[in-house]
Short mmCIF file of C-alpha atoms in Angstrom, two decimals:
data_model
loop_
_atom_site.label_atom_id
_atom_site.label_comp_id
_atom_site.label_asym_id
_atom_site.label_seq_id
_atom_site.Cartn_x
_atom_site.Cartn_y
_atom_site.Cartn_z
CA UNK A 30 -7.97 -26.00 -61.30
CA UNK A 31 -11.34 -25.35 -59.68
CA UNK A 32 -12.17 -24.98 -55.99
CA UNK A 33 -8.61 -24.58 -54.72
CA UNK A 34 -8.65 -25.04 -50.93
CA UNK A 35 -7.09 -22.44 -48.66
CA UNK A 36 -5.70 -25.15 -46.37
CA UNK A 37 -4.66 -28.75 -47.07
CA UNK A 38 -3.68 -31.53 -44.69
CA UNK A 39 -1.11 -34.30 -44.96
CA UNK A 40 -1.47 -37.89 -43.79
CA UNK A 41 -0.08 -36.91 -40.36
CA UNK A 42 -2.87 -34.31 -40.04
CA UNK A 43 -0.46 -31.39 -40.30
CA UNK A 44 -2.14 -28.45 -42.00
CA UNK A 45 -0.63 -26.14 -44.63
CA UNK A 46 -2.01 -22.77 -45.75
CA UNK A 47 -1.60 -22.36 -49.50
CA UNK A 48 0.00 -19.14 -50.70
CA UNK A 49 0.97 -17.88 -54.15
CA UNK A 50 0.89 -20.05 -57.25
CA UNK A 51 4.44 -21.06 -58.21
CA UNK A 52 3.75 -23.06 -61.35
CA UNK A 53 1.08 -24.94 -63.24
CA UNK A 54 1.23 -27.94 -65.55
CA UNK A 55 -0.98 -30.55 -67.11
CA UNK A 56 -0.97 -32.69 -63.97
CA UNK A 57 -1.62 -30.00 -61.40
CA UNK A 58 -0.23 -26.88 -59.77
CA UNK A 59 2.42 -26.00 -57.20
CA UNK A 60 1.71 -23.51 -54.40
CA UNK A 61 3.97 -21.94 -51.81
CA UNK A 62 3.10 -22.67 -48.18
CA UNK A 63 2.48 -19.51 -46.19
CA UNK A 64 5.23 -18.76 -43.67
CA UNK A 65 7.31 -21.90 -44.34
CA UNK A 66 10.07 -23.07 -46.70
CA UNK A 67 7.69 -25.58 -48.24
CA UNK A 68 5.49 -25.99 -51.29
CA UNK A 69 2.48 -28.15 -52.10
CA UNK A 70 1.93 -29.99 -55.38
CA UNK A 71 -1.84 -30.26 -55.81
CA UNK A 72 -3.06 -32.71 -58.44
CA UNK A 73 -6.03 -31.85 -60.66
CA UNK A 74 -6.96 -35.51 -61.14
CA UNK A 75 -10.54 -36.30 -60.09
CA UNK A 76 -10.80 -40.05 -60.78
CA UNK A 77 -10.48 -42.04 -57.49
CA UNK A 78 -8.38 -44.78 -59.13
CA UNK A 79 -6.05 -42.20 -60.67
CA UNK A 80 -5.69 -40.49 -57.29
CA UNK A 81 -4.69 -43.86 -55.82
CA UNK A 82 -1.99 -44.24 -58.47
CA UNK A 83 -0.72 -40.75 -57.60
CA UNK A 84 -0.31 -41.79 -53.96
CA UNK A 85 1.54 -44.94 -55.04
CA UNK A 86 3.81 -42.81 -57.23
CA UNK A 87 4.59 -40.49 -54.32
CA UNK A 88 5.68 -43.48 -52.25
CA UNK A 89 7.86 -44.65 -55.16
CA UNK A 90 9.54 -41.27 -55.56
CA UNK A 91 10.39 -41.14 -51.85
CA UNK A 92 12.45 -44.32 -52.34
CA UNK A 93 14.52 -42.96 -55.25
CA UNK A 94 18.26 -42.20 -54.67
CA UNK A 95 17.90 -38.40 -54.67
CA UNK A 96 19.95 -37.58 -51.57
CA UNK A 97 22.32 -34.68 -52.11
CA UNK A 98 20.55 -33.47 -55.25
CA UNK A 99 18.58 -30.22 -55.45
CA UNK A 100 15.33 -32.01 -56.18
CA UNK A 101 12.24 -31.02 -54.20
CA UNK A 102 11.26 -34.56 -53.30
CA UNK A 103 7.99 -35.37 -51.49
CA UNK A 104 8.09 -35.07 -47.70
CA UNK A 105 4.48 -35.96 -46.92
CA UNK A 106 1.52 -37.14 -49.00
CA UNK A 107 -1.67 -35.11 -48.80
CA UNK A 108 -4.64 -36.66 -47.06
CA UNK A 109 -7.90 -37.33 -48.96
CA UNK A 110 -9.84 -35.79 -50.55
CA UNK A 111 -6.76 -34.05 -51.98
CA UNK A 112 -4.08 -35.82 -54.02
CA UNK A 113 -0.55 -34.50 -54.03
CA UNK A 114 2.33 -33.92 -51.66
CA UNK A 115 4.27 -31.46 -49.55
CA UNK A 116 7.86 -30.73 -50.64
CA UNK A 117 10.75 -28.62 -49.46
CA UNK A 118 11.47 -25.40 -51.30
CA UNK A 119 14.11 -22.77 -50.65
CA UNK A 120 12.89 -19.21 -50.18
CA UNK A 121 13.63 -16.59 -52.81
CA UNK A 122 13.19 -18.91 -55.79
CA UNK A 123 11.44 -18.33 -59.11
CA UNK A 124 10.85 -20.35 -62.27
CA UNK A 125 13.67 -20.31 -64.80
CA UNK A 126 11.03 -19.15 -67.26
CA UNK A 127 11.68 -15.63 -65.93
CA UNK A 128 14.92 -15.60 -67.96
CA UNK A 129 13.67 -17.52 -71.01
CA UNK A 130 10.36 -15.82 -71.85
CA UNK A 131 10.18 -12.13 -72.65
CA UNK A 132 7.26 -10.50 -70.78
CA UNK A 133 4.69 -8.93 -73.08
CA UNK A 134 5.49 -5.49 -71.71
CA UNK A 135 9.09 -5.85 -72.94
CA UNK A 136 8.64 -7.43 -76.36
CA UNK A 137 9.42 -4.13 -78.09
CA UNK A 138 12.69 -3.71 -76.15
CA UNK A 139 13.73 -7.16 -74.96
CA UNK A 140 17.40 -6.11 -74.76
CA UNK A 141 16.73 -4.04 -71.65
CA UNK A 142 14.76 -6.92 -70.11
CA UNK A 143 17.68 -9.25 -70.91
CA UNK A 144 20.07 -7.01 -69.00
CA UNK A 145 17.67 -6.30 -66.12
CA UNK A 146 17.13 -10.04 -65.60
CA UNK A 147 20.86 -10.65 -65.10
CA UNK A 148 22.30 -10.48 -68.58
CA UNK A 149 24.62 -13.06 -70.10
CA UNK A 150 26.68 -13.95 -67.01
CA UNK A 151 23.73 -14.76 -64.73
CA UNK A 152 22.16 -16.89 -67.44
CA UNK A 153 25.35 -18.86 -68.06
CA UNK A 154 25.89 -19.51 -64.34
CA UNK A 155 22.32 -20.66 -63.75
CA UNK A 156 22.18 -22.80 -66.90
CA UNK A 157 25.52 -24.43 -66.04
CA UNK A 158 24.19 -25.35 -62.58
CA UNK A 159 20.99 -26.67 -64.16
CA UNK A 160 22.93 -28.82 -66.65
CA UNK A 161 25.19 -30.14 -63.87
CA UNK A 162 22.16 -31.05 -61.76
CA UNK A 163 20.65 -32.92 -64.71
CA UNK A 164 24.01 -34.65 -65.33
CA UNK A 165 24.20 -35.82 -61.70
CA UNK A 166 20.63 -37.11 -61.89
CA UNK A 167 21.50 -39.10 -65.02
CA UNK A 168 24.64 -40.46 -63.36
CA UNK A 169 22.36 -42.25 -60.88
CA UNK A 170 20.49 -43.92 -63.72
CA UNK A 171 17.52 -41.56 -63.38
CA UNK A 172 15.64 -39.44 -65.92
CA UNK A 173 13.77 -36.29 -64.93
CA UNK A 174 11.10 -36.75 -67.56
CA UNK A 175 9.53 -33.34 -68.16
CA UNK A 176 12.05 -30.50 -67.98
CA UNK A 177 10.50 -27.14 -68.87
CA UNK A 178 10.85 -23.50 -67.78
CA UNK A 179 8.00 -23.97 -65.31
CA UNK A 180 9.46 -26.76 -63.19
CA UNK A 181 13.08 -25.63 -62.87
CA UNK A 182 13.48 -22.99 -60.15
CA UNK A 183 16.41 -20.61 -59.70
CA UNK A 184 17.49 -17.95 -57.21
CA UNK A 185 15.64 -14.67 -57.52
CA UNK A 186 18.67 -12.84 -56.12
CA UNK A 187 21.05 -12.10 -59.00
CA UNK A 188 24.09 -12.71 -56.79
CA UNK A 189 23.01 -16.29 -56.00
CA UNK A 190 22.91 -19.24 -58.39
CA UNK A 191 20.88 -21.99 -56.73
CA UNK A 192 18.94 -24.32 -59.04
CA UNK A 193 16.21 -26.77 -57.99
CA UNK A 194 13.98 -29.23 -59.82
CA UNK A 195 10.57 -28.82 -58.19
CA UNK A 196 8.30 -31.32 -59.96
CA UNK A 197 9.65 -34.85 -59.54
CA UNK A 198 6.48 -36.81 -60.32
CA UNK A 199 7.95 -38.22 -63.53
CA UNK A 200 11.47 -39.16 -62.38
CA UNK A 201 12.17 -42.79 -63.30
CA UNK A 202 15.00 -45.30 -63.51
CA UNK A 203 16.03 -45.78 -67.12
CA UNK A 204 13.16 -45.10 -69.55
CA UNK A 205 9.64 -44.07 -68.60
CA UNK A 206 6.71 -46.16 -69.76
CA UNK A 207 4.31 -43.24 -69.80
CA UNK A 208 4.75 -40.43 -72.33
CA UNK A 209 4.51 -37.08 -70.54
CA UNK A 210 5.95 -33.85 -71.87
CA UNK A 211 5.60 -30.09 -72.23
CA UNK A 212 5.04 -29.05 -75.89
CA UNK A 213 7.96 -27.08 -77.22
CA UNK A 214 10.46 -28.73 -74.86
CA UNK A 215 9.93 -32.40 -75.64
CA UNK A 216 12.35 -34.22 -77.93
CA UNK A 217 10.83 -35.19 -81.32
CA UNK A 218 10.73 -38.88 -80.37
CA UNK A 219 8.90 -38.03 -77.14
CA UNK A 220 6.44 -35.65 -78.79
CA UNK A 221 5.81 -38.30 -81.44
CA UNK A 222 5.03 -40.76 -78.62
CA UNK A 223 7.33 -43.52 -79.87
CA UNK A 224 9.89 -43.14 -77.07
CA UNK A 225 9.47 -42.66 -73.33
CA UNK A 226 11.46 -40.04 -71.49
CA UNK A 227 15.08 -40.87 -70.67
CA UNK A 228 18.41 -39.09 -70.30
CA UNK A 229 18.49 -38.20 -74.01
CA UNK A 230 15.03 -36.63 -74.01
CA UNK A 231 16.09 -34.72 -70.89
CA UNK A 232 19.16 -33.51 -72.79
CA UNK A 233 16.95 -32.15 -75.59
CA UNK A 234 14.73 -30.27 -73.13
CA UNK A 235 17.80 -28.85 -71.39
CA UNK A 236 19.32 -27.72 -74.72
CA UNK A 237 16.08 -26.00 -75.68
CA UNK A 238 15.96 -24.09 -72.39
CA UNK A 239 19.64 -23.11 -72.75
CA UNK A 240 19.21 -21.81 -76.30
CA UNK A 241 16.00 -19.96 -75.46
CA UNK A 242 17.46 -18.32 -72.35
CA UNK A 243 20.66 -17.17 -74.05
CA UNK A 244 19.36 -16.25 -77.51
CA UNK A 245 15.84 -15.05 -76.57
CA UNK A 246 14.55 -17.39 -79.24
CA UNK A 247 13.14 -20.91 -79.31
CA UNK A 248 15.37 -23.07 -81.57
CA UNK A 249 12.40 -24.06 -83.76
CA UNK A 250 10.31 -20.87 -83.69
CA UNK A 251 11.72 -19.29 -86.82
CA UNK A 252 9.76 -16.90 -89.01
CA UNK A 253 8.04 -19.80 -90.77
CA UNK A 254 6.65 -21.22 -87.53
CA UNK A 255 6.14 -17.88 -85.76
CA UNK A 256 4.10 -16.36 -88.61
CA UNK A 257 2.52 -19.56 -89.94
CA UNK A 258 -0.43 -21.78 -89.14
CA UNK A 259 -0.62 -23.66 -85.79
CA UNK A 260 -0.02 -26.94 -87.66
CA UNK A 261 3.52 -25.77 -88.47
CA UNK A 262 4.29 -25.54 -84.77
CA UNK A 263 3.29 -29.17 -84.24
CA UNK A 264 5.42 -30.19 -87.23
CA UNK A 265 8.35 -28.36 -85.64
CA UNK A 266 7.85 -30.19 -82.33
CA UNK A 267 7.81 -33.52 -84.22
CA UNK A 268 11.18 -32.66 -85.76
CA UNK A 269 9.82 -32.33 -89.29
CA UNK A 270 11.10 -28.77 -89.80
CA UNK A 271 14.68 -27.44 -89.68
CA UNK A 272 15.84 -25.44 -86.69
CA UNK A 273 16.43 -21.70 -86.92
CA UNK A 274 20.18 -21.95 -87.62
CA UNK A 275 20.14 -24.96 -89.94
CA UNK A 276 23.08 -24.54 -92.32
CA UNK A 277 21.52 -26.65 -95.09
CA UNK A 278 17.89 -25.47 -94.95
CA UNK A 279 16.99 -21.87 -94.10
CA UNK A 280 13.22 -22.17 -94.62
CA UNK A 281 12.69 -21.67 -90.87
CA UNK A 282 15.24 -18.88 -90.50
CA UNK A 283 14.59 -16.47 -87.60
CA UNK A 284 14.89 -12.73 -87.98
CA UNK A 285 14.38 -12.34 -84.21
CA UNK A 286 16.55 -13.08 -81.19
CA UNK A 287 20.10 -12.07 -80.29
CA UNK A 288 23.04 -12.69 -82.65
CA UNK A 289 24.43 -16.13 -81.77
CA UNK A 290 28.13 -15.12 -81.52
CA UNK A 291 27.07 -12.46 -79.03
CA UNK A 292 25.66 -14.99 -76.54
CA UNK A 293 27.04 -18.40 -77.57
CA UNK A 294 30.69 -19.41 -77.58
CA UNK A 295 31.84 -21.53 -80.56
CA UNK A 296 31.63 -24.60 -78.30
CA UNK A 297 28.03 -23.84 -77.34
CA UNK A 298 27.14 -23.18 -80.98
CA UNK A 299 28.60 -26.57 -81.88
CA UNK A 300 26.51 -28.32 -79.23
CA UNK A 301 23.38 -26.57 -80.54
CA UNK A 302 24.14 -27.70 -84.10
CA UNK A 303 24.66 -31.28 -82.93
CA UNK A 304 21.48 -31.29 -80.83
CA UNK A 305 18.94 -29.49 -83.01
CA UNK A 306 20.48 -30.52 -86.29
CA UNK A 307 21.99 -34.02 -86.21
CA UNK A 308 20.11 -35.45 -83.20
CA UNK A 309 16.72 -34.26 -84.42
CA UNK A 310 16.56 -37.50 -86.42
CA UNK A 311 19.41 -39.50 -84.86
CA UNK A 312 18.92 -39.25 -81.10
CA UNK A 313 22.11 -41.14 -80.25
CA UNK A 314 24.10 -38.18 -81.62
CA UNK A 315 22.60 -35.86 -79.01
CA UNK A 316 25.00 -34.03 -76.64
CA UNK A 317 24.55 -35.08 -73.02
CA UNK A 318 23.67 -32.87 -70.07
CA UNK A 319 27.29 -33.28 -68.92
CA UNK A 320 28.57 -31.85 -72.21
CA UNK A 321 26.33 -28.80 -71.78
CA UNK A 322 27.45 -28.35 -68.17
CA UNK A 323 31.12 -28.35 -69.14
CA UNK A 324 30.74 -25.85 -72.00
CA UNK A 325 28.42 -23.55 -70.06
CA UNK A 326 30.83 -23.35 -67.12
CA UNK A 327 33.70 -22.59 -69.51
CA UNK A 328 31.61 -19.96 -71.28
CA UNK A 329 30.82 -18.24 -67.97
CA UNK A 330 34.56 -18.07 -67.24
CA UNK A 331 35.06 -16.11 -70.49
CA UNK A 332 32.71 -13.28 -69.54
CA UNK A 333 33.69 -9.80 -68.37
CA UNK A 334 31.56 -6.95 -67.00
CA UNK A 335 31.43 -3.59 -68.74
CA UNK A 336 32.50 -0.80 -66.35
CA UNK A 337 30.25 1.68 -68.18
CA UNK A 338 26.86 -0.08 -68.38
CA UNK A 339 27.59 -3.05 -66.03
CA UNK A 340 26.36 -5.55 -68.63
CA UNK A 341 28.31 -8.75 -69.29
CA UNK A 342 29.80 -10.05 -72.53
CA UNK A 343 32.50 -12.35 -73.88
CA UNK A 344 36.07 -11.11 -73.54
CA UNK A 345 36.88 -11.75 -77.23
CA UNK A 346 34.80 -8.67 -78.13
CA UNK A 347 36.73 -5.39 -78.30
CA UNK A 348 33.65 -3.27 -77.61
CA UNK A 349 30.74 -3.82 -75.26
CA UNK A 350 27.90 -5.01 -77.55
CA UNK A 351 25.36 -3.24 -75.33
CA UNK A 352 26.85 0.28 -75.08
CA UNK A 353 29.91 0.22 -77.41
CA UNK A 354 32.28 1.14 -74.58
CA UNK A 355 35.87 -0.12 -75.06
CA UNK A 356 36.67 -3.45 -73.45
CA UNK A 357 38.42 -2.99 -70.08
CA UNK A 358 41.80 -4.52 -69.36
CA UNK A 359 41.67 -8.00 -67.84
CA UNK A 360 43.92 -10.82 -66.71
CA UNK A 361 43.45 -14.49 -67.61
CA UNK A 362 44.42 -16.84 -64.78
CA UNK A 363 44.85 -20.58 -65.15
CA UNK A 364 44.30 -22.65 -62.02
CA UNK A 365 45.79 -26.14 -61.67
CA UNK A 366 44.37 -28.52 -59.07
CA UNK A 367 46.66 -31.19 -57.60
CA UNK A 368 45.22 -34.44 -56.25
CA UNK A 369 47.77 -36.00 -53.82
CA UNK A 370 46.03 -39.39 -54.05
#
């Protein structure tokens, strides 16, 4: 975006000083507001008619049933000449992309980055909260529309597990008429532009983020796509290539990433097979956000912390996969909840 203002004003003439860039997408950018628990979504649209439609969309979003959900809904629309809105945002948040994308400085030793960014347990907790938030959104008949690592924010503090959806421009009831997506996270039918976003395209985006965060590997960026021509990447996004763990076609096998049994329980592996395998061509077979939430929460409950290196791993392993220290003794507790009603 060109000519970013230092200060913007809403329709009530309240001014906001723009701080650091929080995220950027095809429709604009999100900036923190200096000194306040707020953020500003600034559109990059220049056409006056398009800016009018943006203001109408902001009014529509404010009427959606989002109460009680961690969705940064618009609080105030920006006054002309800017187009966008002011939204609430908790302090100490960062994009979930910080646990899905290996920084260039750590590509040679991503294992240490994986541990320093919270390891397995933090990822499972955050992803479970994210899946539950998406499930609750779908339960209200709504679809998020464009889930990607840049518009899902999580707690920066490793001891906290807050999750927020910060870019709600594309939330709709049922199925969206417009086709908007982030390449690499859009379901094949959405990328192919023959299906608008809905709860099932959301579920694909969620599954992609889950797999990438846990395995340090995009489910369709195998060696064929990673080392091949750019056209192969587009074919992968359209669902024309097998995923990295396809049991019947290993042409897109990945020699990178973490071993799946090390970071995925059998239940999570099954969901990945169903999503990236079966539902790649038959979308109705796609696991829901609720299914991911359930299995991610259960997976997090099966994790222990190594007393030697403080990394986390599944309790069915006899040695810590990070330092080879013997597994510590542990107790499994089963909790039963009684509902008097």
